[in-house]
mmCIF file of C-alpha atoms in Angstrom:
data_model
loop_
_atom_site.group_PDB
_atom_site.id
_atom_site.type_symbol
_atom_site.label_atom_id
_atom_site.label_comp_id
_atom_site.label_asym_id
_atom_site.label_seq_id
_atom_site.Cartn_x
_atom_site.Cartn_y
_atom_site.Cartn_z
ATOM 1 C CA MET Y 1 0.000 0.000 0.000
ATOM 2 C CA ASN Y 2 1.579 3.206 -1.214
ATOM 3 C CA PRO Y 3 0.055 6.650 -0.766
ATOM 4 C CA GLU Y 4 0.815 9.226 -3.456
ATOM 5 C CA LEU Y 5 -0.174 12.872 -3.120
ATOM 6 C CA LYS Y 6 -0.778 15.276 -5.995
ATOM 7 C CA VAL Y 7 -1.513 19.002 -5.670
ATOM 8 C CA THR Y 8 -2.818 21.528 -8.176
ATOM 9 C CA ALA Y 9 -2.901 25.304 -7.744
ATOM 10 C CA SER Y 10 -4.998 27.987 -9.418
ATOM 11 C CA THR Y 11 -6.231 31.528 -8.961
ATOM 12 C CA ARG Y 12 -9.846 32.570 -9.012
ATOM 13 C CA GLY Y 13 -11.112 35.611 -10.849
ATOM 14 C CA SER Y 14 -9.663 37.735 -13.607
ATOM 15 C CA SER Y 15 -6.451 37.136 -15.510
ATOM 16 C CA LYS Y 16 -4.808 40.060 -13.650
ATOM 17 C CA GLN Y 17 -5.401 41.898 -10.403
ATOM 18 C CA ILE Y 18 -5.205 45.533 -9.321
ATOM 19 C CA ILE Y 19 -3.071 46.753 -6.403
ATOM 20 C CA GLY Y 20 -5.184 46.869 -3.241
ATOM 21 C CA ARG Y 21 -7.589 44.132 -4.360
ATOM 22 C CA LYS Y 22 -7.894 40.541 -3.153
ATOM 23 C CA ILE Y 23 -6.395 37.486 -4.868
ATOM 24 C CA GLU Y 24 -7.761 34.008 -4.136
ATOM 25 C CA PHE Y 25 -5.428 31.026 -4.542
ATOM 26 C CA ASN Y 26 -7.062 27.575 -4.629
ATOM 27 C CA PHE Y 27 -5.311 24.282 -3.951
ATOM 28 C CA ASN Y 28 -6.581 20.763 -4.621
ATOM 29 C CA VAL Y 29 -4.839 17.814 -2.951
ATOM 30 C CA THR Y 30 -5.616 14.239 -4.046
ATOM 31 C CA ASN Y 31 -4.269 10.906 -2.838
ATOM 32 C CA THR Y 32 -3.754 9.038 -6.110
ATOM 33 C CA GLY Y 33 -2.072 6.089 -4.411
ATOM 34 C CA ASN Y 34 -3.552 2.901 -2.951
ATOM 35 C CA GLY Y 35 -2.649 3.556 0.705
ATOM 36 C CA THR Y 36 -3.649 6.205 3.251
ATOM 37 C CA ALA Y 37 -1.480 9.335 3.311
ATOM 38 C CA ASP Y 38 -1.100 9.906 7.058
ATOM 39 C CA ALA Y 39 -0.536 13.343 8.617
ATOM 40 C CA SER Y 40 -0.856 15.195 5.317
ATOM 41 C CA THR Y 41 0.095 18.870 5.385
ATOM 42 C CA LEU Y 42 -0.104 21.570 2.735
ATOM 43 C CA MET Y 43 2.060 24.701 2.911
ATOM 44 C CA ALA Y 44 1.647 27.644 0.524
ATOM 45 C CA SER Y 45 3.976 30.635 0.225
ATOM 46 C CA ILE Y 46 2.801 34.237 0.300
ATOM 47 C CA PRO Y 47 4.201 36.271 -2.637
ATOM 48 C CA ALA Y 48 6.447 39.212 -1.694
ATOM 49 C CA ASN Y 49 4.049 41.750 -3.257
ATOM 50 C CA SER Y 50 1.038 40.450 -1.277
ATOM 51 C CA SER Y 51 -0.166 40.181 2.308
ATOM 52 C CA PHE Y 52 -2.258 37.532 4.042
ATOM 53 C CA HIS Y 53 -6.002 38.160 4.397
ATOM 54 C CA SER Y 54 -7.647 34.791 5.200
ATOM 55 C CA ALA Y 55 -7.564 31.026 4.706
ATOM 56 C CA THR Y 56 -10.210 28.333 4.596
ATOM 57 C CA ASP Y 57 -10.281 25.075 6.566
ATOM 58 C CA GLU Y 58 -8.368 26.411 9.574
ATOM 59 C CA GLY Y 59 -5.314 27.330 7.549
ATOM 60 C CA THR Y 60 -2.828 29.163 9.753
ATOM 61 C CA TYR Y 61 -0.535 31.979 8.692
ATOM 62 C CA GLY Y 62 3.025 32.439 9.938
ATOM 63 C CA GLY Y 63 6.494 33.102 8.581
ATOM 64 C CA GLY Y 64 5.297 33.987 5.100
ATOM 65 C CA THR Y 65 3.356 30.762 4.592
ATOM 66 C CA VAL Y 66 -0.121 29.355 5.157
ATOM 67 C CA THR Y 67 -0.309 25.822 6.530
ATOM 68 C CA TRP Y 68 -3.225 23.396 6.469
ATOM 69 C CA ASN Y 69 -3.332 20.153 8.467
ATOM 70 C CA LEU Y 70 -5.168 17.875 6.021
ATOM 71 C CA GLY Y 71 -5.102 14.831 8.301
ATOM 72 C CA ASN Y 72 -5.143 11.298 6.914
ATOM 73 C CA LEU Y 73 -6.168 11.118 3.260
ATOM 74 C CA ALA Y 74 -7.552 7.748 2.148
ATOM 75 C CA PRO Y 75 -6.929 6.499 -1.402
ATOM 76 C CA SER Y 76 -8.812 8.688 -3.944
ATOM 77 C CA ALA Y 77 -9.608 11.263 -1.219
ATOM 78 C CA THR Y 78 -9.516 14.918 -2.255
ATOM 79 C CA LYS Y 79 -9.204 18.066 -0.161
ATOM 80 C CA ASP Y 80 -9.754 21.616 -1.461
ATOM 81 C CA VAL Y 81 -8.430 24.647 0.450
ATOM 82 C CA SER Y 82 -7.843 28.281 -0.428
ATOM 83 C CA MET Y 83 -6.168 31.435 0.793
ATOM 84 C CA THR Y 84 -7.055 35.040 0.093
ATOM 85 C CA LEU Y 85 -4.308 37.641 -0.161
ATOM 86 C CA VAL Y 86 -4.234 41.379 -0.800
ATOM 87 C CA ALA Y 87 -2.083 42.605 -3.682
ATOM 88 C CA ASN Y 88 0.270 45.285 -2.300
ATOM 89 C CA GLY Y 89 2.507 46.054 -5.255
ATOM 90 C CA PRO Y 90 2.946 45.515 -8.976
ATOM 91 C CA GLY Y 91 4.515 42.424 -10.493
ATOM 92 C CA GLU Y 92 3.742 38.734 -10.571
ATOM 93 C CA ALA Y 93 1.975 37.373 -7.460
ATOM 94 C CA ALA Y 94 3.055 33.723 -7.446
ATOM 95 C CA ALA Y 95 2.196 31.256 -4.689
ATOM 96 C CA MET Y 96 4.034 27.928 -4.402
ATOM 97 C CA ALA Y 97 2.354 25.048 -2.555
ATOM 98 C CA GLU Y 98 3.871 21.803 -1.286
ATOM 99 C CA VAL Y 99 2.012 18.830 0.167
ATOM 100 C CA THR Y 100 3.711 16.289 2.427
ATOM 101 C CA GLY Y 101 2.711 13.268 4.465
ATOM 102 C CA VAL Y 102 4.175 10.279 6.301
ATOM 103 C CA CYS Y 103 6.108 8.057 3.846
ATOM 104 C CA VAL Y 104 4.952 10.173 0.902
ATOM 105 C CA VAL Y 105 7.115 11.885 -1.692
ATOM 106 C CA PRO Y 106 6.346 15.641 -1.450
ATOM 107 C CA ALA Y 107 4.471 17.167 -4.384
ATOM 108 C CA SER Y 108 4.278 20.816 -5.396
ATOM 109 C CA ALA Y 109 2.396 23.201 -7.661
ATOM 110 C CA SER Y 110 2.242 26.926 -8.208
ATOM 111 C CA ALA Y 111 -0.160 29.544 -9.507
ATOM 112 C CA SER Y 112 0.351 33.197 -10.330
ATOM 113 C CA VAL Y 113 -1.450 36.304 -11.449
ATOM 114 C CA PRO Y 114 -0.004 39.616 -12.648
ATOM 115 C CA VAL Y 115 -0.693 42.606 -10.381
ATOM 116 C CA VAL Y 116 -0.968 46.062 -11.937
ATOM 117 C CA GLY Y 117 -1.533 49.603 -10.771
ATOM 118 C CA VAL Y 118 -4.192 51.907 -12.159
ATOM 119 C CA ALA Y 119 -3.794 55.581 -12.976
ATOM 120 C CA ALA Y 120 -6.549 57.891 -11.710
ATOM 121 C CA LEU Y 121 -6.118 61.442 -12.959
ATOM 122 C CA LEU Y 122 -7.591 64.512 -11.255
ATOM 123 C CA LEU Y 123 -7.748 67.711 -13.284
ATOM 124 C CA GLU Y 124 -8.171 71.080 -11.555
ATOM 125 C CA ALA Y 125 -8.411 74.518 -13.183
ATOM 126 C CA ILE Y 126 -8.259 77.466 -10.759
ATOM 127 C CA ASP Y 127 -8.647 81.079 -11.792
ATOM 128 C CA SER Y 128 -6.492 83.748 -10.110
ATOM 129 C CA VAL Y 129 -9.194 86.437 -9.960
ATOM 130 C CA ASP Y 130 -12.730 85.616 -8.897
ATOM 131 C CA PRO Y 131 -15.249 87.021 -9.614
ATOM 132 C CA LEU Y 132 -14.126 88.316 -12.963
ATOM 133 C CA GLU Y 133 -15.795 91.403 -14.447
ATOM 134 C CA ILE Y 134 -16.592 91.631 -18.140
ATOM 135 C CA GLY Y 135 -13.558 92.812 -20.068
ATOM 136 C CA ASP Y 136 -11.028 91.777 -17.359
ATOM 137 C CA SER Y 137 -8.484 89.021 -17.868
ATOM 138 C CA THR Y 138 -7.204 86.318 -15.568
ATOM 139 C CA GLN Y 139 -4.752 83.458 -15.403
ATOM 140 C CA TYR Y 140 -5.573 79.822 -14.715
ATOM 141 C CA GLU Y 141 -3.486 77.391 -12.752
ATOM 142 C CA ILE Y 142 -4.067 73.899 -14.109
ATOM 143 C CA ARG Y 143 -3.060 70.911 -11.995
ATOM 144 C CA VAL Y 144 -3.034 67.282 -13.083
ATOM 145 C CA THR Y 145 -2.647 64.848 -10.175
ATOM 146 C CA ASN Y 146 -2.331 61.072 -10.434
ATOM 147 C CA GLN Y 147 -4.331 59.799 -7.463
ATOM 148 C CA GLY Y 148 -3.968 56.170 -8.554
ATOM 149 C CA ASN Y 149 -1.424 53.507 -7.675
ATOM 150 C CA GLY Y 150 -0.031 53.028 -11.186
ATOM 151 C CA PRO Y 151 1.825 55.277 -13.599
ATOM 152 C CA ALA Y 152 0.010 57.585 -16.000
ATOM 153 C CA THR Y 153 1.839 57.521 -19.323
ATOM 154 C CA ASN Y 154 1.527 59.640 -22.444
ATOM 155 C CA VAL Y 155 -0.540 62.272 -20.626
ATOM 156 C CA GLN Y 156 -1.180 65.371 -22.715
ATOM 157 C CA LEU Y 157 -3.132 68.465 -21.772
ATOM 158 C CA THR Y 158 -4.654 70.573 -24.511
ATOM 159 C CA GLY Y 159 -7.249 73.295 -24.439
ATOM 160 C CA GLU Y 160 -8.933 75.966 -26.470
ATOM 161 C CA PHE Y 161 -10.363 79.358 -25.581
ATOM 162 C CA GLU Y 162 -13.015 81.212 -27.460
ATOM 163 C CA ALA Y 163 -11.857 84.246 -29.383
ATOM 164 C CA PHE Y 164 -13.527 87.529 -28.325
#
């Protein structure tokens, strides 16, 4: 009787995530052998550009990893667990998972999702004299502020004034 553990990893949701939003990583562990996999444990790493939010099935967080005690997995038994992280910075958010058990060769899998920032432009036009009487002139201070968490590229400001 030989237990054999397999693990798959995936992300749930869109093909990319935005900084500040949640990422869900799902893991499926299956005993494909013909013996019970005793004391099975799954450990998943937290990507450097993410922080821990929650885990299902009493998964515990510590030292940059989430750990699940899966117990004894009978032949053909399957266990699904997941962790939810918050994307803190741009780049690839990749989580690596490894499943182990007594007298079982460890198995691993990984899943990743790109994390991007989003530009959010604020445009302000402020006149220097207010109120303005007919026939007077004024100057405008125009400010463009990126309030987002990603770069704003190729920004151009153009304008037209009516001829009097």
